[in-house]
Coordinates of C-alpha atoms and ligand atoms in Angstrom, one line a residue:
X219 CA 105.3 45.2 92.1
X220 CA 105.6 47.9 94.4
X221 CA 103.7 51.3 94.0
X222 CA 105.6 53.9 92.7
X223 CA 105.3 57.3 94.5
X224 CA 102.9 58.8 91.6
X225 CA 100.6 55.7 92.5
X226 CA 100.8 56.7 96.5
X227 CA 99.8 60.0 95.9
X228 CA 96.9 59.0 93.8
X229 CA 95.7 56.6 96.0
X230 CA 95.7 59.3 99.3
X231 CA 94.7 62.0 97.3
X232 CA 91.5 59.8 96.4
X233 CA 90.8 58.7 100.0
X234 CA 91.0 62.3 101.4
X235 CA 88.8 64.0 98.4
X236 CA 92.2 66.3 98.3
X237 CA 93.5 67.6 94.5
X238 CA 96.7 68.9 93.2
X239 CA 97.3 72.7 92.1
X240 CA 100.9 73.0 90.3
X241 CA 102.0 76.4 89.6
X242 CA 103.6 76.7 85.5
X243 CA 106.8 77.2 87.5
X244 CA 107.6 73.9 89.2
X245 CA 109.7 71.3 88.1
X246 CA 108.1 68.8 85.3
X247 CA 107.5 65.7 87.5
X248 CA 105.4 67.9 90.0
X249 CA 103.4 69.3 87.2
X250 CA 103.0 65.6 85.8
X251 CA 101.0 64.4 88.6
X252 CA 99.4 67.7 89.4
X253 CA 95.2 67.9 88.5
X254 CA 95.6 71.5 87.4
X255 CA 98.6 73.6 86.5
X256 CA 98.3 77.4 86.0
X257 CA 99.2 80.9 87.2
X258 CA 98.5 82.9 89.9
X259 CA 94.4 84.2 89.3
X260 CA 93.9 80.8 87.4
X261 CA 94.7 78.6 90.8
X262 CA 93.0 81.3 93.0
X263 CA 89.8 80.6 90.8
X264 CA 90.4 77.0 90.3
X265 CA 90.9 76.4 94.1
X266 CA 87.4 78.2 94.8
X267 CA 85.6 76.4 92.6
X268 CA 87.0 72.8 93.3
X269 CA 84.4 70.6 95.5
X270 CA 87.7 68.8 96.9
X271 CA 87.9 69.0 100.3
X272 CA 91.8 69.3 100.8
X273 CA 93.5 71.1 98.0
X274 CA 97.8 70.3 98.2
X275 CA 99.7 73.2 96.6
X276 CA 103.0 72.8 94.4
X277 CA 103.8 76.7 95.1
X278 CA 105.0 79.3 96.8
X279 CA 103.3 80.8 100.0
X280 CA 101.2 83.2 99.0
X281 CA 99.3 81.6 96.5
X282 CA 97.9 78.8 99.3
X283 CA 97.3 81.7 101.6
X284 CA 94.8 83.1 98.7
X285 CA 93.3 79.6 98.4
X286 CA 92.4 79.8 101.6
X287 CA 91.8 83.5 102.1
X288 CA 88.7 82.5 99.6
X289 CA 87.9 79.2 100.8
X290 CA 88.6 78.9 104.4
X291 CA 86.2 76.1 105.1
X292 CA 89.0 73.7 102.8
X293 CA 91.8 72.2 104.1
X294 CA 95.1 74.1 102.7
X295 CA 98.1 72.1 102.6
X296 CA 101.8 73.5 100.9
X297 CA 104.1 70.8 101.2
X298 CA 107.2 72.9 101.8
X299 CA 105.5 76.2 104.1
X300 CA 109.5 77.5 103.3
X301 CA 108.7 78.1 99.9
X302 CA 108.0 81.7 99.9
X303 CA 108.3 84.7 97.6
X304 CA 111.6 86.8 98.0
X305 CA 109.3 89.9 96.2
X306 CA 106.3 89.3 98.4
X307 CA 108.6 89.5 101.4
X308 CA 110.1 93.2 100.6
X309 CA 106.6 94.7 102.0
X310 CA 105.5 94.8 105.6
X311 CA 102.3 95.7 107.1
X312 CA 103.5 98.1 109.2
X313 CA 105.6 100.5 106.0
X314 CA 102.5 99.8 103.6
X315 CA 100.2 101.9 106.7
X316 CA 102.7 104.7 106.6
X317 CA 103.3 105.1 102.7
X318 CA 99.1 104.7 102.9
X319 CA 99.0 107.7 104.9
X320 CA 101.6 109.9 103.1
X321 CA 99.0 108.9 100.0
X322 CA 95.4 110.0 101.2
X323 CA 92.3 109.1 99.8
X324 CA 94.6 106.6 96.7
X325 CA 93.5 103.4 96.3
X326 CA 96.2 100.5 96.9
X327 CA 96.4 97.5 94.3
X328 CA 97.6 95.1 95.7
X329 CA 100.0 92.0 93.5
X330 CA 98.8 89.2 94.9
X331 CA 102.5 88.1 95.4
X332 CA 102.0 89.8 98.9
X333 CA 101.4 88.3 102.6
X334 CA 97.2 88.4 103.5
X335 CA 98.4 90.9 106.1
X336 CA 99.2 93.6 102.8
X337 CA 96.4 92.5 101.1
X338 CA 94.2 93.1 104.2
X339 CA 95.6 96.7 103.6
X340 CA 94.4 97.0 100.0
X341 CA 91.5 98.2 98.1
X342 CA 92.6 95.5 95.4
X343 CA 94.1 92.7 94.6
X344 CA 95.6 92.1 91.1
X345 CA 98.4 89.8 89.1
X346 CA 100.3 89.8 86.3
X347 CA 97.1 88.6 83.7
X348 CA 95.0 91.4 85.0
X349 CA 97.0 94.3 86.5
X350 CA 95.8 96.7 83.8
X351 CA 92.1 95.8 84.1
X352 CA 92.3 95.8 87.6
X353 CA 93.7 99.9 87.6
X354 CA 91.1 101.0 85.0
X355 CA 88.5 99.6 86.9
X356 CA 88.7 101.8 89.5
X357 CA 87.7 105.3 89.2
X358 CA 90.8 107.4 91.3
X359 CA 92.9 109.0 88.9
X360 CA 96.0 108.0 90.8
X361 CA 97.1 104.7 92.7
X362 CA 99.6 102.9 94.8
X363 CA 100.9 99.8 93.2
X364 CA 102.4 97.5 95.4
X365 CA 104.8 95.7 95.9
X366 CA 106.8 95.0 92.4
X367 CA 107.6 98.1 90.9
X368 CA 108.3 96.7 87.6
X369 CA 104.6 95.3 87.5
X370 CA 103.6 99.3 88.5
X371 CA 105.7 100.8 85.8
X372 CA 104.7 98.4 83.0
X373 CA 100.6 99.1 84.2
X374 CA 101.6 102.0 84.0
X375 CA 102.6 102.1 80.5
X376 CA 99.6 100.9 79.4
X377 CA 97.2 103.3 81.8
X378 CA 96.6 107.5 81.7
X379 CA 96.4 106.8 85.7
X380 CA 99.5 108.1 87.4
X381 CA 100.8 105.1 89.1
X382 CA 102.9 105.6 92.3
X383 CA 104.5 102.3 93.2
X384 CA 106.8 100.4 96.3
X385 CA 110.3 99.6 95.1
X386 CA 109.9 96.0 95.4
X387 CA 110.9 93.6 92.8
X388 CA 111.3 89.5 91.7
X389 CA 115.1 89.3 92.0
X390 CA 115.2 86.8 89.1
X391 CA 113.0 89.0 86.6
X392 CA 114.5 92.0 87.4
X393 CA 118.3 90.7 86.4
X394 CA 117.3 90.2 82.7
X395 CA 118.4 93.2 80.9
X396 CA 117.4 94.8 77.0
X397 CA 121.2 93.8 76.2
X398 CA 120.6 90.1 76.9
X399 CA 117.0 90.5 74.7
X400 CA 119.1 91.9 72.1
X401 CA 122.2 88.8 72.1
X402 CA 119.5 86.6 72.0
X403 CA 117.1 88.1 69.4
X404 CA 120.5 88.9 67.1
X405 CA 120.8 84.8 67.7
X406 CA 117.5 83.9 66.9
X407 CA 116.3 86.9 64.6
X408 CA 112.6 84.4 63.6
X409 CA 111.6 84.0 67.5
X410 CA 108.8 86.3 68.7
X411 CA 109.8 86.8 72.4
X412 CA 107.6 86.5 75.3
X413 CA 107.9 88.8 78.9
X414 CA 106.7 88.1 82.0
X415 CA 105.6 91.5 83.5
X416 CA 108.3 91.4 86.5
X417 CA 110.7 92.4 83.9
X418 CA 112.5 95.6 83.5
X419 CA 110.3 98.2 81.5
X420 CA 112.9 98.2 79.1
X421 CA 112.9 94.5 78.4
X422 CA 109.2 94.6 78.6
X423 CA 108.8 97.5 76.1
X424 CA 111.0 95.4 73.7
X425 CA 108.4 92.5 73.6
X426 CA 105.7 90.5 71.7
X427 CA 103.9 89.9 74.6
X428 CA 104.1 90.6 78.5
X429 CA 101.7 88.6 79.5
X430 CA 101.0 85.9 82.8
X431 CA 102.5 82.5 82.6
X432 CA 99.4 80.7 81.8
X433 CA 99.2 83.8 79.2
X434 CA 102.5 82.7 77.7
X435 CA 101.5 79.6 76.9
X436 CA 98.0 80.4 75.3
X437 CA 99.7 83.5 73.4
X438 CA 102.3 80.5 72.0
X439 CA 99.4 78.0 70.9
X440 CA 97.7 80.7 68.9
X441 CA 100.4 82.4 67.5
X442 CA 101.4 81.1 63.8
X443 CA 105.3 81.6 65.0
X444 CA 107.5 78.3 65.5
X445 CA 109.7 79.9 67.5
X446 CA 110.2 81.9 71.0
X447 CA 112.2 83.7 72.7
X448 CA 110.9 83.5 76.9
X449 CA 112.0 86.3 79.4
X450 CA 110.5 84.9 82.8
X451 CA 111.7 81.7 85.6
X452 CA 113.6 79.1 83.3
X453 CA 110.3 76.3 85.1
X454 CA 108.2 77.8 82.1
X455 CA 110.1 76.0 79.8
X456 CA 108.0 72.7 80.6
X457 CA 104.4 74.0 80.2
X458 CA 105.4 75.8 77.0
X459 CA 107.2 73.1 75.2
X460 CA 104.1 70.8 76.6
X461 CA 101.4 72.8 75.2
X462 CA 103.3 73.0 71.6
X463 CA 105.4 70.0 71.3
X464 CA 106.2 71.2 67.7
X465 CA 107.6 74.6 68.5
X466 CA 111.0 76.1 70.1
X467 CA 111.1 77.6 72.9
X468 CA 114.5 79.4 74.2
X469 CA 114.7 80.5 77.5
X470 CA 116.8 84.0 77.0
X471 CA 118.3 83.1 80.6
X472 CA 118.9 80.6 82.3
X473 CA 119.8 82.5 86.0
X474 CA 116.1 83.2 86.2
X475 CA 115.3 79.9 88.2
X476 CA 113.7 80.7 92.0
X477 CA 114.4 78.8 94.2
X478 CA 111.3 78.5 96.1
X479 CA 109.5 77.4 93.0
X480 CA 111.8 74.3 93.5
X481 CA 111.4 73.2 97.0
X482 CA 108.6 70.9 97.0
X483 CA 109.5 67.3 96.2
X484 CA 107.1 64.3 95.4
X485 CA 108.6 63.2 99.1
X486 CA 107.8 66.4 100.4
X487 CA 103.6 65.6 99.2
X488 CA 103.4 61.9 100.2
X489 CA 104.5 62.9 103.4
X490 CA 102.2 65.7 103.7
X491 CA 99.4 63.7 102.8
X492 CA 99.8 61.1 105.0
X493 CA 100.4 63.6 108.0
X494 CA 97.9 66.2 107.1
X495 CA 101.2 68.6 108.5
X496 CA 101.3 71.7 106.2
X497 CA 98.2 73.3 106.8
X498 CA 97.9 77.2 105.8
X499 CA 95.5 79.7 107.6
X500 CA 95.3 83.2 107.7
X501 CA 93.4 84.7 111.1
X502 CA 89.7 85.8 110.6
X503 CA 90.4 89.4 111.4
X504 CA 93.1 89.6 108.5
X505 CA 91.1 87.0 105.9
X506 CA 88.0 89.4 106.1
X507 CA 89.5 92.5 104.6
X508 CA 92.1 90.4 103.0
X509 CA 89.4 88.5 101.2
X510 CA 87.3 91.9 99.8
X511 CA 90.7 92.6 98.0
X512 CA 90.6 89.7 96.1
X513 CA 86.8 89.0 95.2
X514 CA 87.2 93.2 93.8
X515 CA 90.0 91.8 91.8
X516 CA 87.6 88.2 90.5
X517 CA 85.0 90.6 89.8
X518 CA 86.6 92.6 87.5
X519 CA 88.4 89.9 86.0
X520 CA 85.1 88.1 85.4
X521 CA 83.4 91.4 84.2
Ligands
LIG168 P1 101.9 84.4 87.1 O1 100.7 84.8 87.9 O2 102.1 85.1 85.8 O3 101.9 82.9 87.0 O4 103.2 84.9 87.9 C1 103.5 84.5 89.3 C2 104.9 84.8 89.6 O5 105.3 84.6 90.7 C3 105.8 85.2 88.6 O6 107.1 85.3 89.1
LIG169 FE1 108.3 85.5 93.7 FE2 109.9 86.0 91.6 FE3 109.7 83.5 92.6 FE4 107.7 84.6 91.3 S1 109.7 84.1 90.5 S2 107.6 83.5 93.2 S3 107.9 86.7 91.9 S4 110.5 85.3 93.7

């Protein structure tokens, strides 16, 4: 009998000392054969720690670009390099430095849904499990939160810090709105509902938790509710239902699905294996500076 593709992966992925790291987001047979799935800090930190030589990435671009920012001696490889980040792509280099310089002396945090050029700009790095932490570490009184202005406004929530922020955003959390919250918790009046922090203030300020993906599902296991209402990318689904076979989960829309989250195929990784093509790299002179950003943002996380 033939190998299937699960089997041919395996089988390269053991001869080049190479693991798979699955974002929560990506499509159920990806995160099947993946070695770890998470969110964004939990791969950054898993992908540092691995001994594995070659780590293949079922993301978007960004996150292997922080893999290797922090490990440049391994081998980076994302499948599809077109998988990209519509938010992380609504902030240059070149308008950061000038909104830095209308802003003297405030620290920049940085999302880590940002190119390494941005993040070479920033004092910080943080994501969506540790965006609060990250701005009460630091001792300023104000500071720049970039790029997902959502993110800003729900840290800042949360923070006495005045929080100035870019006017990026995730164009598939930022469509769900506090009237579609309030169709679907009229339908389901027992769900507890669940935000990813990219949503609208509004939607966040009407939820349970607005927490990271990988907080989603840990929130869910320990929570004595059977049922949940989800506000982020319809991918977290999967993971959710995974991790609590025995509890609903009701995605409150189903137009948040990104795209780029979607690209990679089991194809797409077979083929990548076998001809090492793929490879992500950031130059020295940007992984440096880029790289203090995000050990400031581990340290505080690990603190
Ligand atoms: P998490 O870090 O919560 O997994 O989020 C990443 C992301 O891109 C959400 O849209
Ligand atoms: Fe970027 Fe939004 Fe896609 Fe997350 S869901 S990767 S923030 S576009």
């Amino acid at each position: 009998m033939e190998d299937t593709i699960q089997d041919q992966i395996k089988i390269l992925l053991q001869q080049k000392n190479a693991i798979l790291l699955s974002h929560n987001y990506q499509p159920p047979e990806i995160q099947d054969v993946a070695d770890f799935c998470g969110d964004s800090l939990e791969l950054s930190i898993r992908a540092a720690e691995t001994k594995a030589e070659v780590l293949v990435f079922f993301v978007v671009h960004f996150m292997a670009e922080t893999a290797f920012i922090l490990s440049p001696q391994k081998t980076v490889l994302l499948p599809r390099l077109d998988a990209g980040c519509p938010m992380a792509d609504m902030v240059t280099p070149e308008a950061l430095k000038a909104r830095i310089q209308s802003l003297p002396g405030v620290p920049v945090v940085t999302y880590v849904n940002s190119s390494a050029a941005v993040k070479a700009l920033s004092t910080i790095c943080c994501t969506s499990a540790n965006a609060v932490e990250v701005v009460n570490s630091l001792e300023a009184d104000e500071v720049l939160m970039v790029p997902d202005r959502n993110l800003a406004r729900n840290t800042a929530a949360q923070t006495d810090k005045t929080v100035h922020f870019w006017d990026g955003y995730c164009p598939f959390h930022d469509v769900l709105t506090s009237e579609m919250v309030t169709a679907a918790k009229a339908a389901h009046p027992e769900a507890l509902f669940l935000a990813h922090p990219e949503c609208l203030p509004e939607v966040v300020a009407m939820a349970d938790a607005a927490v990271s993906t990988s907080g989603m599902i840990r929130f869910a296991r320990e929570s004595a509710a059977t049922s949940f209402l989800v506000g982020t990318e319809v991918g977290m689904h999967y993971p959710l239902q995974k991790a609590c076979p025995d509890k609903e989960f009701i995605m409150v829309s189903q137009q948040m699905r990104c795209d780029d989250m979607k690209k990679i195929t089991l194809e797409d990784v077979l083929r990548c294996l076998q001809s090492m093509d793929g490879e992500v790299k950031v130059p020295e002179e940007l992984r440096v500076p880029a790289l203090t950003a995000v050990e400031r943002m581990i340290a505080v996380t690990a603190s």
